[in-house]
Amino acid sequence: MKPERRSDAAVLVLRIALVVGTLAAWELLTRLGLIDPFFMGQPTAILEDMVSAFATGEIIPHIVVTLKEALAGLFIGAVAGIGLAIVLDKAETLSRVLDPIIMAFYGIPKLALGPIFILWFGLGMKSKIFLAALMVFFLVLFNAYAGFRNVDRALIDAARLMGAKKGQIMRKVVLPSSAPWLLAGMKAGLGAALLGAVVGEYIGANAGLGWMVEYAGGMYDIPRVFTCIITLMLLMAGLNALLGLAEKRLLKWRPAAL
Amino acid sequence: MRLRTHAAAACGNANRESGGRSSEKAPALDGSTGLTISAENVTHYYRSPNGRSTPALKDVSLTVNAREFVAIVGPSGCGKSTLLNILSGLTPPSRGGAFLDGEPLTGVTRRIGYMSQADTLMPWRTAVENVEFALEVQGSPKKERREIARELLCKAGLGGFEKSYPHELSGGMKKRVGILRILAAKSEALFMDEPFGALDVFTKEMLQDEILRLWQETRKTILFVTHDLAEAITLSDRVILMTARPSTIKTEYAIPLSRPRSALETRFQPDFVELQRLIWNDLRAEVRRAAEEAS
């Protein structure tokens, strides 16, 4: 027999206790001089820095830059990925020709291309958007393609028999039917887009949270590094929650068990 | 049927009772004259990916007359579904041709409503959205098609389930929504491919009664594929027996049972029992042959 399942409230309390306990231990260890706050940071110092970064508004433009890059990358990568998936789904020969080539490109560690994109597109947002988009592109492409392949043939036939034209079948059968796949691709893509943007900034930029991490690290400003990291964490959590809401709305037709 | 009475009260449609149980031979309510469907020397091969071709149908010729209810029975895997796919225009036959009112069939047509064996309700659409699908792709305005779909659901006793998604409906309800969906399309003929195969006996009988009533009311041409011989006899005017693969038509049996019929009572008529015995003997030989070929 499995042990009795704890209530959600109990789990929440345990969770908070774990986080608070870790932070308290960290703070205590630095106060006791057992770890060096210069290298490891200190929760109170990080909080202080974070408050000042937001209060002075110093961090805001960098958040905006990183968000813009990540979201633009996500959008462009997703549209391109879905677009190519549609083409490959329709053109069987082309998909067979391209299959190993796409896999080869997918195998490249895209972040390693960052320096090249910065040479090509400069230090501004363009190079980061490109990097983010490229990372999203493959994730969405594979998911969308798998989604299209998995559309129930019988549903398409049923739609055809009821008089649906090709475009209508795409819009009213194929896309909604592969929505779970597309959303899974977007979810994975969201993390990749943020990663692409931040690493791109890290390699070479003049703004953005990635640039700020790099800059603060160079100055041994450990609290500032943590401020940026926590901000990124919160951004990711917020965007994920938004996507979760969209998912709930778009997939409300699915049985709850899934 | 508790559901139906409940919903009937909720629907409150003035034109709800269109004389469903009346025994007079009423003309088709939607004014359609019925569709004659025929196949001429249809032969069909399946091509597997490794290039081998398996014969599914061999020289099948048949005519389903306007307003006739024809059932096709045969061993499983005998190409009954293939025949429906060809007659509906989904699959072009390897040889031979299909005809609607004598005109050659070149592709899918809205004149035929096809309810396939698989559950093809769209899981992301509510019941009412599923029923209105055909109207939607034909460009009917939203308010109008919603109205039509709602009324159909109401009449079928599904008034309270308009906004339910397919996974929230029982097997019988899903089938009913599937039938309504093709009725909304106002096609002149209905194809049904083992529609009630997976249902329990009572639900099945209820739906058979509904199909009988539907035919009585609309007199649409119906072609009904089933492996349930009793179902075939209960519903149809003519039972066509197909052979094991490659399938041809073995025999046809006229079903002269009086109409309107009820699924339950028909089954106890002496004529019914006699027909069942007659056809079953032939069917059994084919089922055996199919089993031998498979092993």
CSV table of C-alpha atoms in Angstrom, one decimal, chain B residues 86-293:
chain,number,residue,atom,x,y,z
B,86,ILE,CA,-15.3,3.9,-52.8
B,87,LEU,CA,-19.1,4.7,-53.0
B,88,SER,CA,-18.6,7.8,-51.0
B,89,GLY,CA,-15.8,9.1,-53.2
B,90,LEU,CA,-13.1,8.9,-50.6
B,91,THR,CA,-11.1,6.2,-52.4
B,92,PRO,CA,-11.0,5.9,-56.1
B,93,PRO,CA,-11.4,2.2,-57.1
B,94,SER,CA,-8.6,0.4,-58.9
B,95,ARG,CA,-11.1,-0.6,-61.6
B,96,GLY,CA,-14.7,0.1,-62.2
B,97,GLY,CA,-16.7,3.0,-61.1
B,98,ALA,CA,-19.3,4.4,-58.7
B,99,PHE,CA,-22.3,6.4,-59.8
B,100,LEU,CA,-24.8,8.7,-58.1
B,101,ASP,CA,-28.1,8.9,-59.9
B,102,GLY,CA,-26.2,7.5,-62.9
B,103,GLU,CA,-23.5,10.2,-62.9
B,104,PRO,CA,-20.0,9.0,-62.3
B,105,LEU,CA,-18.6,9.9,-58.9
B,106,THR,CA,-15.2,11.6,-59.0
B,107,GLY,CA,-14.6,12.7,-55.4
B,108,VAL,CA,-16.2,13.2,-52.1
B,109,THR,CA,-19.6,14.7,-52.3
B,110,ARG,CA,-21.9,16.4,-49.8
B,111,ARG,CA,-24.8,14.5,-51.2
B,112,ILE,CA,-23.7,11.5,-49.1
B,113,GLY,CA,-23.3,11.7,-45.3
B,114,TYR,CA,-20.9,9.1,-44.1
B,115,MET,CA,-20.6,7.9,-40.5
B,116,SER,CA,-17.5,5.8,-40.3
B,117,GLN,CA,-16.7,3.0,-38.0
B,118,ALA,CA,-14.2,5.1,-36.0
B,119,ASP,CA,-15.2,7.7,-33.6
B,120,THR,CA,-14.7,10.8,-35.7
B,121,LEU,CA,-16.2,13.5,-33.5
B,122,MET,CA,-13.7,16.3,-33.2
B,123,PRO,CA,-12.5,16.1,-29.5
B,124,TRP,CA,-11.8,19.8,-29.4
B,125,ARG,CA,-15.3,20.8,-30.4
B,126,THR,CA,-18.4,20.7,-28.1
B,127,ALA,CA,-21.4,18.6,-29.2
B,128,VAL,CA,-23.1,21.6,-30.8
B,129,GLU,CA,-19.9,22.7,-32.6
B,130,ASN,CA,-19.5,19.2,-33.9
B,131,VAL,CA,-23.1,19.1,-35.2
B,132,GLU,CA,-22.7,22.4,-37.0
B,133,PHE,CA,-19.3,21.5,-38.6
B,134,ALA,CA,-20.7,20.7,-42.1
B,135,LEU,CA,-22.8,23.9,-42.1
B,136,GLU,CA,-19.7,25.9,-40.9
B,137,VAL,CA,-17.5,24.7,-43.7
B,138,GLN,CA,-20.3,25.5,-46.2
B,139,GLY,CA,-20.2,29.1,-44.9
B,140,SER,CA,-23.5,29.2,-43.1
B,141,PRO,CA,-23.7,32.2,-40.7
B,142,LYS,CA,-22.9,31.3,-37.1
B,143,LYS,CA,-26.3,32.2,-35.6
B,144,GLU,CA,-28.2,30.2,-38.2
B,145,ARG,CA,-26.1,27.1,-38.0
B,146,ARG,CA,-26.0,27.2,-34.2
B,147,GLU,CA,-29.8,27.3,-34.2
B,148,ILE,CA,-30.0,24.3,-36.5
B,149,ALA,CA,-27.5,22.3,-34.5
B,150,ARG,CA,-29.2,23.2,-31.2
B,151,GLU,CA,-32.6,22.1,-32.4
B,152,LEU,CA,-31.2,18.8,-33.7
B,153,LEU,CA,-29.5,18.1,-30.3
B,154,CYS,CA,-32.7,19.0,-28.5
B,155,LYS,CA,-34.8,16.6,-30.6
B,156,ALA,CA,-32.4,13.8,-30.0
B,157,GLY,CA,-32.7,14.3,-26.3
B,158,LEU,CA,-29.3,15.8,-25.9
B,159,GLY,CA,-30.5,19.3,-25.0
B,160,GLY,CA,-28.4,19.5,-21.9
B,161,PHE,CA,-25.2,18.4,-23.5
B,162,GLU,CA,-24.6,21.1,-26.2
B,163,LYS,CA,-21.6,22.4,-24.5
B,164,SER,CA,-20.1,19.0,-23.5
B,165,TYR,CA,-17.0,17.8,-25.2
B,166,PRO,CA,-17.0,14.3,-26.7
B,167,HIS,CA,-15.0,12.8,-23.9
B,168,GLU,CA,-17.7,13.9,-21.5
B,169,LEU,CA,-20.4,12.0,-23.4
B,170,SER,CA,-21.3,8.3,-23.2
B,171,GLY,CA,-20.7,6.0,-26.1
B,172,GLY,CA,-24.3,6.1,-27.1
B,173,MET,CA,-24.5,9.9,-26.9
B,174,LYS,CA,-21.4,10.2,-29.1
B,175,LYS,CA,-23.0,8.0,-31.7
B,176,ARG,CA,-26.1,10.1,-31.6
B,177,VAL,CA,-24.1,13.3,-32.0
B,178,GLY,CA,-22.3,11.6,-34.9
B,179,ILE,CA,-25.6,10.9,-36.6
B,180,LEU,CA,-26.9,14.4,-36.0
B,181,ARG,CA,-23.7,15.8,-37.5
B,182,ILE,CA,-24.4,14.1,-40.8
B,183,LEU,CA,-28.1,15.0,-40.6
B,184,ALA,CA,-27.2,18.7,-40.2
B,185,ALA,CA,-25.4,18.4,-43.5
B,186,LYS,CA,-28.7,17.6,-45.2
B,187,SER,CA,-27.2,15.0,-47.4
B,188,GLU,CA,-29.5,12.8,-49.5
B,189,ALA,CA,-28.0,9.5,-48.5
B,190,LEU,CA,-26.5,8.1,-45.4
B,191,PHE,CA,-23.6,5.6,-45.2
B,192,MET,CA,-23.1,3.9,-41.8
B,193,ASP,CA,-20.1,1.7,-41.2
B,194,GLU,CA,-20.7,-0.6,-38.2
B,195,PRO,CA,-21.9,2.4,-36.2
B,196,PHE,CA,-23.1,0.6,-33.2
B,197,GLY,CA,-20.4,-2.1,-33.0
B,198,ALA,CA,-18.9,-1.1,-29.7
B,199,LEU,CA,-22.1,-0.3,-27.8
B,200,ASP,CA,-24.0,-2.3,-25.2
B,201,VAL,CA,-27.1,-4.2,-26.3
B,202,PHE,CA,-29.6,-1.8,-24.8
B,203,THR,CA,-28.0,1.4,-26.2
B,204,LYS,CA,-27.7,-0.4,-29.5
B,205,GLU,CA,-31.3,-1.3,-29.6
B,206,MET,CA,-32.3,2.3,-28.7
B,207,LEU,CA,-30.2,3.7,-31.5
B,208,GLN,CA,-31.5,1.1,-34.0
B,209,ASP,CA,-35.0,2.4,-33.2
B,210,GLU,CA,-33.8,5.9,-33.8
B,211,ILE,CA,-32.4,4.9,-37.2
B,212,LEU,CA,-35.6,3.1,-38.1
B,213,ARG,CA,-37.5,6.2,-37.1
B,214,LEU,CA,-35.1,8.5,-39.0
B,215,TRP,CA,-35.5,6.4,-42.2
B,216,GLN,CA,-39.3,6.4,-41.7
B,217,GLU,CA,-39.3,10.2,-41.4
B,218,THR,CA,-36.8,11.2,-44.0
B,219,ARG,CA,-36.7,8.3,-46.5
B,220,LYS,CA,-33.1,9.0,-47.2
B,221,THR,CA,-31.2,6.3,-49.0
B,222,ILE,CA,-29.3,4.4,-46.4
B,223,LEU,CA,-26.4,2.0,-46.8
B,224,PHE,CA,-25.5,0.2,-43.6
B,225,VAL,CA,-22.5,-2.0,-43.0
B,226,THR,CA,-22.6,-4.3,-40.1
B,227,HIS,CA,-21.3,-7.7,-38.9
B,228,ASP,CA,-24.4,-8.1,-36.8
B,229,LEU,CA,-26.9,-10.1,-38.9
B,230,ALA,CA,-29.8,-9.5,-36.6
B,231,GLU,CA,-29.2,-5.7,-36.9
B,232,ALA,CA,-29.0,-6.0,-40.7
B,233,ILE,CA,-32.4,-7.8,-40.9
B,234,THR,CA,-34.0,-5.5,-38.3
B,235,LEU,CA,-33.2,-2.3,-40.2
B,236,SER,CA,-33.0,-3.0,-43.9
B,237,ASP,CA,-35.2,-3.7,-46.9
B,238,ARG,CA,-32.4,-5.8,-48.4
B,239,VAL,CA,-29.4,-7.6,-47.0
B,240,ILE,CA,-26.4,-8.0,-49.2
B,241,LEU,CA,-24.0,-10.8,-48.2
B,242,MET,CA,-20.4,-10.3,-49.2
B,243,THR,CA,-17.8,-13.1,-49.4
B,244,ALA,CA,-14.4,-13.3,-47.8
B,245,ARG,CA,-11.5,-11.6,-49.5
B,246,PRO,CA,-11.3,-10.8,-52.4
B,247,SER,CA,-14.9,-9.8,-51.8
B,248,THR,CA,-17.7,-10.2,-54.2
B,249,ILE,CA,-21.4,-10.1,-53.6
B,250,LYS,CA,-22.5,-13.6,-52.8
B,251,THR,CA,-26.3,-13.3,-52.4
B,252,GLU,CA,-29.0,-10.7,-51.8
B,253,TYR,CA,-32.0,-11.3,-49.6
B,254,ALA,CA,-35.1,-9.1,-49.6
B,255,ILE,CA,-36.4,-8.4,-46.1
B,256,PRO,CA,-40.2,-8.2,-46.5
B,257,LEU,CA,-40.9,-7.4,-42.8
B,258,SER,CA,-43.6,-4.8,-42.4
B,259,ARG,CA,-42.7,-1.2,-41.5
B,260,PRO,CA,-42.6,0.8,-39.3
B,261,ARG,CA,-40.6,-1.6,-37.3
B,262,SER,CA,-39.4,-1.6,-33.8
B,263,ALA,CA,-36.0,-3.1,-33.0
B,264,LEU,CA,-37.2,-5.3,-30.2
B,265,GLU,CA,-40.5,-6.6,-31.6
B,266,THR,CA,-39.2,-7.3,-35.1
B,267,ARG,CA,-36.8,-9.8,-33.6
B,268,PHE,CA,-39.6,-12.0,-32.3
B,269,GLN,CA,-41.5,-12.3,-35.6
B,270,PRO,CA,-41.4,-15.8,-37.1
B,271,ASP,CA,-40.4,-14.3,-40.5
B,272,PHE,CA,-37.4,-12.7,-38.8
B,273,VAL,CA,-36.2,-15.9,-37.3
B,274,GLU,CA,-36.6,-17.7,-40.6
B,275,LEU,CA,-34.6,-15.0,-42.5
B,276,GLN,CA,-31.9,-15.1,-39.9
B,277,ARG,CA,-31.5,-18.8,-40.2
B,278,LEU,CA,-31.4,-18.7,-44.0
B,279,ILE,CA,-28.8,-15.9,-44.2
B,280,TRP,CA,-26.8,-17.2,-41.2
B,281,ASN,CA,-26.1,-20.5,-43.0
B,282,ASP,CA,-24.5,-18.7,-45.9
B,283,LEU,CA,-22.7,-16.1,-43.8
B,284,ARG,CA,-21.2,-18.8,-41.6
B,285,ALA,CA,-19.7,-20.5,-44.6
B,286,GLU,CA,-18.0,-17.2,-45.6
B,287,VAL,CA,-16.8,-16.5,-42.1
B,288,ARG,CA,-15.2,-19.9,-42.0
B,289,ARG,CA,-13.5,-19.4,-45.3
B,290,ALA,CA,-12.2,-16.0,-44.1
B,291,ALA,CA,-10.8,-17.7,-41.0
B,292,GLU,CA,-9.1,-20.4,-43.0
B,293,GLU,CA,-7.5,-17.9,-45.3
